[in-house]
Tab-separated table of C-alpha atoms and ligand atoms in Angstrom:
chain	number	residue	atom	x	y	z
A	39	UNK	CA	-23.751	60.270	-12.277
A	40	UNK	CA	-24.635	58.657	-15.068
A	41	UNK	CA	-20.088	58.660	-15.912
A	42	UNK	CA	-19.893	57.443	-12.705
A	43	UNK	CA	-22.011	54.501	-13.049
A	44	UNK	CA	-20.603	53.720	-16.443
A	45	UNK	CA	-16.834	54.162	-15.109
A	46	UNK	CA	-17.841	51.277	-12.235
A	47	UNK	CA	-19.136	49.074	-14.517
A	48	UNK	CA	-16.390	49.231	-16.799
A	49	UNK	CA	-14.100	48.797	-13.904
A	50	UNK	CA	-15.805	45.649	-12.733
A	51	UNK	CA	-15.854	44.303	-16.183
A	52	UNK	CA	-12.601	44.650	-16.774
A	53	UNK	CA	-11.154	43.657	-13.219
A	54	UNK	CA	-12.785	40.551	-13.674
A	55	UNK	CA	-11.226	40.076	-17.381
A	56	UNK	CA	-8.090	41.067	-15.473
A	57	UNK	CA	-8.586	38.448	-13.202
A	58	UNK	CA	-8.601	35.822	-16.155
A	59	UNK	CA	-5.761	37.494	-18.253
A	60	UNK	CA	-3.958	39.463	-15.927
A	61	UNK	CA	-0.412	37.342	-16.551
A	62	UNK	CA	-0.873	37.557	-20.214
A	63	UNK	CA	-1.579	41.205	-19.969
A	64	UNK	CA	1.004	42.011	-18.168
A	65	UNK	CA	3.564	39.728	-20.582
A	66	UNK	CA	2.054	41.422	-23.579
A	67	UNK	CA	2.110	45.099	-22.111
A	68	UNK	CA	-1.537	45.540	-23.342
A	69	UNK	CA	-3.217	48.758	-22.545
A	70	UNK	CA	-6.240	48.228	-22.535
A	71	UNK	CA	-6.198	47.127	-18.585
A	72	UNK	CA	-5.904	50.388	-17.961
A	73	UNK	CA	-8.685	51.964	-15.775
A	74	UNK	CA	-8.910	55.941	-15.612
A	75	UNK	CA	-11.899	57.621	-13.251
A	76	UNK	CA	-13.298	61.122	-14.598
A	77	UNK	CA	-12.583	62.202	-11.011
A	78	UNK	CA	-12.324	60.792	-7.428
A	79	UNK	CA	-12.617	56.802	-8.086
A	80	UNK	CA	-9.582	54.830	-8.452
A	81	UNK	CA	-7.343	54.725	-11.363
A	82	UNK	CA	-5.486	50.953	-11.399
A	83	UNK	CA	-3.049	50.347	-14.049
A	84	UNK	CA	-3.430	46.815	-14.189
A	85	UNK	CA	0.129	46.528	-16.386
A	86	UNK	CA	2.836	48.609	-14.801
A	87	UNK	CA	4.666	46.802	-11.943
A	88	UNK	CA	6.251	50.133	-9.786
A	89	UNK	CA	9.778	48.998	-9.011
A	90	UNK	CA	10.831	51.301	-5.935
A	91	UNK	CA	14.288	51.662	-3.418
A	92	UNK	CA	13.861	52.240	0.112
A	93	UNK	CA	17.150	53.364	2.236
A	94	UNK	CA	17.275	52.439	6.032
A	95	UNK	CA	19.195	53.760	8.286
A	96	UNK	CA	19.752	50.702	10.145
A	97	UNK	CA	22.162	48.532	9.555
A	98	UNK	CA	21.384	45.223	6.920
A	99	UNK	CA	18.471	43.356	8.609
A	100	UNK	CA	18.734	45.151	11.495
A	101	UNK	CA	16.542	43.505	14.518
A	102	UNK	CA	12.791	44.940	14.632
A	103	UNK	CA	13.777	48.138	12.452
A	104	UNK	CA	15.288	47.034	9.410
A	105	UNK	CA	13.321	43.527	9.314
A	106	UNK	CA	9.738	46.057	9.190
A	107	UNK	CA	11.269	47.613	6.132
A	108	UNK	CA	11.079	44.044	4.885
A	109	UNK	CA	7.808	43.690	6.201
A	110	UNK	CA	6.432	46.603	4.539
A	111	UNK	CA	7.669	45.665	1.253
A	112	UNK	CA	6.415	42.537	1.450
A	113	UNK	CA	2.762	43.568	2.689
A	114	UNK	CA	2.932	45.932	-0.230
A	115	UNK	CA	3.451	43.282	-2.663
A	116	UNK	CA	0.382	41.455	-1.567
A	117	UNK	CA	-1.605	43.832	-1.081
A	118	UNK	CA	-0.631	45.205	-4.401
A	119	UNK	CA	-0.805	41.861	-6.375
A	120	UNK	CA	2.511	42.027	-7.168
A	121	UNK	CA	1.939	45.748	-8.849
A	122	UNK	CA	4.659	47.317	-6.281
A	123	UNK	CA	7.992	45.634	-5.706
A	124	UNK	CA	10.078	47.787	-2.873
A	125	UNK	CA	13.694	46.438	-2.669
A	126	UNK	CA	14.790	47.525	0.540
A	127	UNK	CA	18.551	48.471	1.460
A	128	UNK	CA	20.233	48.293	4.656
A	129	UNK	CA	22.220	51.517	5.820
A	130	UNK	CA	25.857	51.672	3.832
A	131	UNK	CA	24.606	49.240	0.926
A	132	UNK	CA	23.204	51.784	-1.475
A	133	UNK	CA	24.155	55.011	0.262
A	134	UNK	CA	25.498	55.953	3.412
A	135	UNK	CA	23.120	55.144	6.597
A	136	UNK	CA	21.804	58.944	7.526
A	137	UNK	CA	21.749	60.162	3.723
A	138	UNK	CA	18.430	59.048	2.783
A	139	UNK	CA	17.063	62.968	3.230
A	140	UNK	CA	18.989	63.880	0.253
A	141	UNK	CA	18.694	60.767	-1.173
A	142	UNK	CA	14.520	60.772	-1.939
A	143	UNK	CA	15.001	64.674	-1.986
A	144	UNK	CA	16.833	64.241	-4.877
A	145	UNK	CA	15.141	61.331	-6.513
A	146	UNK	CA	18.179	58.788	-6.212
A	147	UNK	CA	15.494	56.683	-5.055
A	148	UNK	CA	11.674	56.814	-3.835
A	149	UNK	CA	12.208	55.847	0.066
A	150	UNK	CA	13.654	55.898	3.088
A	151	UNK	CA	12.686	54.898	6.385
A	152	UNK	CA	15.193	56.432	9.727
A	153	UNK	CA	13.810	59.197	12.282
A	154	UNK	CA	13.143	63.031	11.930
A	155	UNK	CA	16.506	63.790	14.231
A	156	UNK	CA	19.099	62.701	12.195
A	157	UNK	CA	18.281	65.912	9.778
A	158	UNK	CA	18.650	68.276	12.570
A	159	UNK	CA	21.605	69.954	11.117
A	160	UNK	CA	19.495	70.524	7.757
A	161	UNK	CA	15.905	71.021	8.870
A	162	UNK	CA	16.100	71.372	12.746
A	163	UNK	CA	12.240	71.721	13.165
A	164	UNK	CA	11.926	68.110	11.967
A	165	UNK	CA	13.502	66.749	15.491
A	166	UNK	CA	10.255	67.609	17.171
A	167	UNK	CA	8.006	65.029	14.914
A	168	UNK	CA	10.804	62.496	16.194
A	169	UNK	CA	10.902	62.808	19.694
A	170	UNK	CA	11.053	65.639	22.433
A	171	UNK	CA	12.981	65.178	25.627
A	172	UNK	CA	10.132	65.285	28.586
A	173	UNK	CA	7.649	65.004	25.695
A	174	UNK	CA	4.703	62.200	25.443
A	175	UNK	CA	5.106	58.864	24.630
A	176	UNK	CA	4.528	56.892	21.415
A	177	UNK	CA	0.909	56.781	21.672
A	178	UNK	CA	0.639	60.465	22.110
A	179	UNK	CA	2.974	61.307	19.606
A	180	UNK	CA	0.871	59.451	17.066
A	181	UNK	CA	-2.403	61.149	19.018
A	182	UNK	CA	-0.821	64.592	17.908
A	183	UNK	CA	0.663	63.736	14.297
A	184	UNK	CA	-2.059	61.772	13.514
A	185	UNK	CA	-5.089	63.130	14.628
A	186	UNK	CA	-4.053	66.470	16.139
A	187	UNK	CA	-2.525	68.636	13.231
A	188	UNK	CA	1.073	67.011	13.397
A	189	UNK	CA	0.709	65.750	10.187
A	190	UNK	CA	-0.182	68.724	8.504
A	191	UNK	CA	3.060	70.529	10.011
A	192	UNK	CA	5.212	67.976	8.977
A	193	UNK	CA	4.042	67.770	5.272
A	194	UNK	CA	4.506	72.011	4.987
A	195	UNK	CA	8.246	71.318	6.409
A	196	UNK	CA	9.076	68.480	3.686
A	197	UNK	CA	7.248	69.470	0.864
A	198	UNK	CA	10.017	72.409	-0.427
A	199	UNK	CA	12.129	69.032	-0.610
A	200	UNK	CA	9.825	67.320	-2.359
A	201	UNK	CA	9.153	64.796	0.447
A	202	UNK	CA	6.361	63.432	2.199
A	203	UNK	CA	6.328	61.721	5.785
A	204	UNK	CA	4.581	59.158	6.917
A	205	UNK	CA	4.865	57.589	10.610
A	206	UNK	CA	6.175	53.996	10.186
A	207	UNK	CA	6.752	52.929	13.692
A	208	UNK	CA	8.167	53.815	17.218
A	209	UNK	CA	10.896	52.580	19.269
A	210	UNK	CA	8.604	53.274	22.400
A	211	UNK	CA	10.705	54.389	25.506
A	212	UNK	CA	13.757	53.700	25.615
A	213	UNK	CA	16.599	53.631	28.295
A	214	UNK	CA	18.755	56.330	29.928
A	215	UNK	CA	21.675	54.618	28.675
A	216	UNK	CA	25.137	52.777	30.083
A	217	UNK	CA	27.084	54.523	32.371
A	218	UNK	CA	30.950	53.524	33.412
A	219	UNK	CA	30.657	55.606	36.884
A	220	UNK	CA	27.633	56.197	39.054
A	221	UNK	CA	25.286	59.620	38.787
A	222	UNK	CA	24.393	60.295	41.972
A	223	UNK	CA	24.653	64.045	41.306
A	224	UNK	CA	24.648	66.746	38.557
A	225	UNK	CA	28.474	66.839	39.511
A	226	UNK	CA	28.699	62.955	38.387
A	227	UNK	CA	27.767	64.690	34.786
A	228	UNK	CA	30.772	67.101	34.292
A	229	UNK	CA	33.176	65.618	31.840
A	230	UNK	CA	31.227	62.641	31.055
A	231	UNK	CA	31.563	61.674	27.439
A	232	UNK	CA	28.878	60.175	26.213
A	233	UNK	CA	27.230	58.904	22.661
A	234	UNK	CA	24.014	60.670	22.825
A	235	UNK	CA	22.235	62.233	19.460
A	236	UNK	CA	20.004	64.911	18.781
A	237	UNK	CA	18.545	67.205	21.793
A	238	UNK	CA	19.403	64.825	24.378
A	239	UNK	CA	22.980	65.898	23.581
A	240	UNK	CA	22.159	69.518	23.988
A	241	UNK	CA	20.833	68.919	26.871
A	242	UNK	CA	23.365	66.960	28.290
A	243	UNK	CA	25.935	69.428	27.548
A	244	UNK	CA	24.196	72.097	28.886
A	245	UNK	CA	24.464	70.000	32.151
A	246	UNK	CA	28.171	69.725	32.263
A	247	UNK	CA	28.625	66.492	29.758
A	248	UNK	CA	30.144	66.521	26.365
A	249	UNK	CA	28.019	64.410	23.972
A	250	UNK	CA	29.789	62.484	21.212
A	251	UNK	CA	28.353	60.806	17.561
A	252	UNK	CA	29.757	58.099	16.362
A	253	UNK	CA	28.596	55.053	14.278
A	254	UNK	CA	26.558	52.362	15.964
A	255	UNK	CA	29.561	49.700	15.173
A	256	UNK	CA	31.852	51.659	16.817
A	257	UNK	CA	30.087	52.590	20.413
A	258	UNK	CA	30.897	49.185	21.685
A	259	UNK	CA	34.937	49.336	21.266
A	260	UNK	CA	34.701	53.161	22.510
A	261	UNK	CA	33.220	52.322	25.317
A	262	UNK	CA	35.250	49.228	26.218
A	263	UNK	CA	38.093	51.493	25.665
A	264	UNK	CA	37.064	54.490	27.810
A	265	UNK	CA	36.726	56.757	24.163
A	266	UNK	CA	33.028	57.267	26.088
A	267	UNK	CA	32.544	57.181	29.423
A	268	UNK	CA	28.513	56.440	28.798
A	269	UNK	CA	25.997	55.377	25.874
A	270	UNK	CA	22.460	55.386	25.242
A	271	UNK	CA	20.974	52.934	22.290
A	272	UNK	CA	17.381	51.861	22.482
A	273	UNK	CA	16.528	49.247	25.204
A	274	UNK	CA	16.882	45.694	27.037
A	275	UNK	CA	16.614	43.960	23.461
A	276	UNK	CA	18.628	45.961	21.094
A	277	UNK	CA	21.231	46.953	23.983
A	278	UNK	CA	21.623	43.304	25.007
A	279	UNK	CA	22.401	42.403	21.536
A	280	UNK	CA	25.193	45.104	21.385
A	281	UNK	CA	26.474	43.822	24.268
A	282	UNK	CA	26.670	46.755	26.308
A	283	UNK	CA	26.413	44.355	29.421
A	284	UNK	CA	29.590	43.196	29.252
A	285	UNK	CA	31.230	46.352	28.774
A	286	UNK	CA	29.446	48.767	30.899
A	287	UNK	CA	28.263	48.708	34.720
A	288	UNK	CA	25.543	50.957	35.149
A	289	UNK	CA	22.267	50.866	33.195
A	290	UNK	CA	20.220	54.245	33.791
A	291	UNK	CA	16.588	54.551	33.120
A	292	UNK	CA	13.840	56.119	32.475
A	293	UNK	CA	15.116	57.662	28.631
A	294	UNK	CA	13.891	61.005	29.717
A	295	UNK	CA	15.099	62.269	25.971
A	296	UNK	CA	13.468	59.628	23.795
A	297	UNK	CA	10.308	58.805	25.195
A	298	UNK	CA	8.351	57.138	22.308
A	299	UNK	CA	10.773	58.100	19.069
A	300	UNK	CA	8.243	58.157	15.957
A	301	UNK	CA	10.126	56.403	13.159
A	302	UNK	CA	10.081	57.842	9.828
A	303	UNK	CA	8.935	56.692	5.886
A	304	UNK	CA	10.121	59.669	3.822
A	305	UNK	CA	8.598	59.497	0.347
A	306	UNK	CA	9.126	60.905	-2.869
A	307	UNK	CA	6.253	63.317	-2.885
A	308	UNK	CA	6.231	63.848	-7.074
A	309	UNK	CA	6.301	60.006	-7.214
A	310	UNK	CA	4.242	58.997	-4.647
A	311	UNK	CA	1.528	61.669	-6.191
A	312	UNK	CA	2.505	60.183	-9.965
A	313	UNK	CA	1.190	56.612	-8.504
A	314	UNK	CA	-2.079	55.225	-8.752
A	315	UNK	CA	-4.522	56.230	-6.173
A	316	UNK	CA	-4.847	52.769	-4.973
A	317	UNK	CA	-1.019	52.388	-4.237
A	318	UNK	CA	-0.885	55.494	-2.829
A	319	UNK	CA	-3.276	53.826	-0.392
A	320	UNK	CA	-1.532	50.635	0.235
A	321	UNK	CA	1.733	52.670	1.002
A	322	UNK	CA	0.202	54.810	3.621
A	323	UNK	CA	-1.999	51.620	5.016
A	324	UNK	CA	1.566	49.450	4.894
A	325	UNK	CA	2.912	52.130	7.248
A	326	UNK	CA	-0.158	52.345	9.624
A	327	UNK	CA	0.535	48.630	10.098
A	328	UNK	CA	3.994	48.680	10.703
A	329	UNK	CA	3.334	52.288	12.661
A	330	UNK	CA	1.709	49.721	15.261
A	331	UNK	CA	3.586	46.782	15.307
A	332	UNK	CA	7.027	47.910	15.441
A	333	UNK	CA	6.436	48.967	19.416
A	334	UNK	CA	4.706	45.683	19.759
A	335	UNK	CA	8.089	43.778	18.739
A	336	UNK	CA	10.068	46.607	21.014
A	337	UNK	CA	7.790	46.437	23.781
A	338	UNK	CA	7.586	42.560	23.589
A	339	UNK	CA	11.558	42.046	22.917
A	340	UNK	CA	12.462	44.344	25.788
A	341	UNK	CA	10.197	42.766	28.036
A	342	UNK	CA	12.052	39.345	27.102
A	343	UNK	CA	15.738	40.889	27.780
A	344	UNK	CA	15.097	43.354	30.658
A	345	UNK	CA	15.940	39.539	32.658
A	346	UNK	CA	18.801	38.891	30.693
A	347	UNK	CA	20.389	42.602	31.367
A	348	UNK	CA	19.629	42.203	34.927
A	349	UNK	CA	21.176	38.607	35.565
A	350	UNK	CA	24.221	39.625	33.665
A	351	UNK	CA	26.994	39.974	35.914
A	352	UNK	CA	28.150	42.932	37.526
A	353	UNK	CA	25.287	44.625	35.860
A	354	UNK	CA	23.652	47.200	38.070
A	355	UNK	CA	19.986	49.053	37.376
A	356	UNK	CA	19.600	52.306	38.433
A	357	UNK	CA	17.147	55.022	38.301
A	358	UNK	CA	18.338	58.849	37.665
A	359	UNK	CA	18.421	60.332	41.001
A	360	UNK	CA	15.620	63.570	41.231
A	361	UNK	CA	18.496	66.228	40.963
A	362	UNK	CA	19.575	64.941	37.902
A	363	UNK	CA	15.970	64.152	36.326
A	364	UNK	CA	15.237	68.095	37.622
A	365	UNK	CA	18.448	69.268	36.263
A	366	UNK	CA	17.565	67.550	32.365
A	367	UNK	CA	14.316	68.637	32.840
A	368	UNK	CA	15.249	72.699	33.205
A	369	UNK	CA	17.992	72.242	30.548
A	370	UNK	CA	15.412	70.685	28.190
A	371	UNK	CA	13.412	73.916	28.547
A	372	UNK	CA	16.353	76.155	28.171
A	373	UNK	CA	17.651	73.850	24.912
A	374	UNK	CA	14.412	74.383	23.290
A	375	UNK	CA	13.827	78.149	24.059
A	376	UNK	CA	17.325	78.525	22.502
A	377	UNK	CA	16.118	76.707	19.252
A	378	UNK	CA	12.667	78.357	19.114
A	379	UNK	CA	14.388	81.666	19.536
A	380	UNK	CA	16.528	81.445	16.416
A	381	UNK	CA	14.477	79.102	13.959
A	382	UNK	CA	10.978	79.788	13.103
A	383	UNK	CA	9.917	76.696	11.892
A	384	UNK	CA	10.876	75.056	15.099
A	385	UNK	CA	9.041	78.111	16.937
A	386	UNK	CA	5.468	77.146	15.331
A	387	UNK	CA	5.904	73.495	15.209
A	388	UNK	CA	6.853	73.309	19.121
A	389	UNK	CA	4.162	75.826	19.831
A	390	UNK	CA	1.835	73.256	18.122
A	391	UNK	CA	2.974	70.692	20.589
A	392	UNK	CA	2.779	72.694	23.453
A	393	UNK	CA	-0.741	73.030	22.614
A	394	UNK	CA	-1.563	69.526	22.137
A	395	UNK	CA	0.042	68.624	25.360
A	396	UNK	CA	-1.866	71.100	27.517
A	397	UNK	CA	-4.793	69.775	25.986
A	398	UNK	CA	-3.949	66.092	26.490
A	399	UNK	CA	-2.100	66.018	29.751
A	400	UNK	CA	-5.487	66.370	31.752
A	401	UNK	CA	-6.891	63.566	30.377
A	402	UNK	CA	-4.174	61.330	30.636
A	403	UNK	CA	-3.622	62.089	34.265
A	404	UNK	CA	-6.674	61.006	35.115
A	405	UNK	CA	-6.773	58.095	33.201
A	406	UNK	CA	-3.282	56.197	32.713
A	407	UNK	CA	-1.292	58.084	34.820
A	408	UNK	CA	-3.766	57.443	37.576
A	409	UNK	CA	-4.205	53.685	36.505
A	410	UNK	CA	-0.009	53.325	36.428
A	411	UNK	CA	0.732	55.112	39.774
A	412	UNK	CA	-2.022	52.863	41.418
A	413	UNK	CA	-2.313	49.663	40.247
A	414	UNK	CA	1.189	48.531	38.971
B	16	CA	CA1	18.190	56.097	21.434
């Protein structure tokens, strides 16, 4: 106790000194501003400036998602009093857009912003921490990850790669996608070439279609030239900016395959643990802020851009027919059963998710579901 009280006194004394001399101390590189606690108290080094690199899966300054990463870097800099500077790189600027997992894992960069389903080829169980077709919405993904054991499973999954995952945004409910043909029955899915990644793509394949992957910049031209018949992207705001309303006639909803996709901040675990504890908390706090503000921004812009799409000449909004939704749902169950049968990590995480879903659905049914059905 005595030692703790002494540390606290020292801390206050040194903090006050630091306010007065911090710029001089930084210039001189003095060490006398380093305060370490004996146990759990803060350890703050006022002299060191940590310069980290963050790569992202988004094209440079990509609206909301890329911009959010720049916001996070600015918040961290302010909260740390300039002791932590994060430089954000768009996809392709430092490394290819979807190589962030390896780049953070091997220590080339300290952070990456993307989504766990991008690493499904390497670590299939991770995609359950991004989005699950016919799973739960953004709010409930947070409830699972932050409050019901999802975070611990995510950390355990990534620890062998020296990675710490932190939720840092959510797209909210996406749109089903743009089609150049009407989908009136499951037969209309036969031979449909659609850009749709992840589990959604596997479900489409099981339903008769052909999922295709391509870089974001190629989708418009491929849709225009008939290389693909359909594509999903995000929601009205980003889809409008892509110009899909000019090259596809039917805009289907809802986004059964991406009900609330979690955006993932990957952090180098060893470098994070080597940070002073206050900077660790600053990073966690900034990620939590980004986690909340991202869906707020997306909902705001999607609501503004939906009418623009509805007013676009030749565009028709369509609800997927019941038969098609039922087929997607049945094929989702089969697709996930196949994956969990062959991958024990996927089985463990998906079963934990199902357990959470079973507990939360009765509450949501008599609260929000009843509200949306009866009021809106
Ligand atoms: Ca999408």
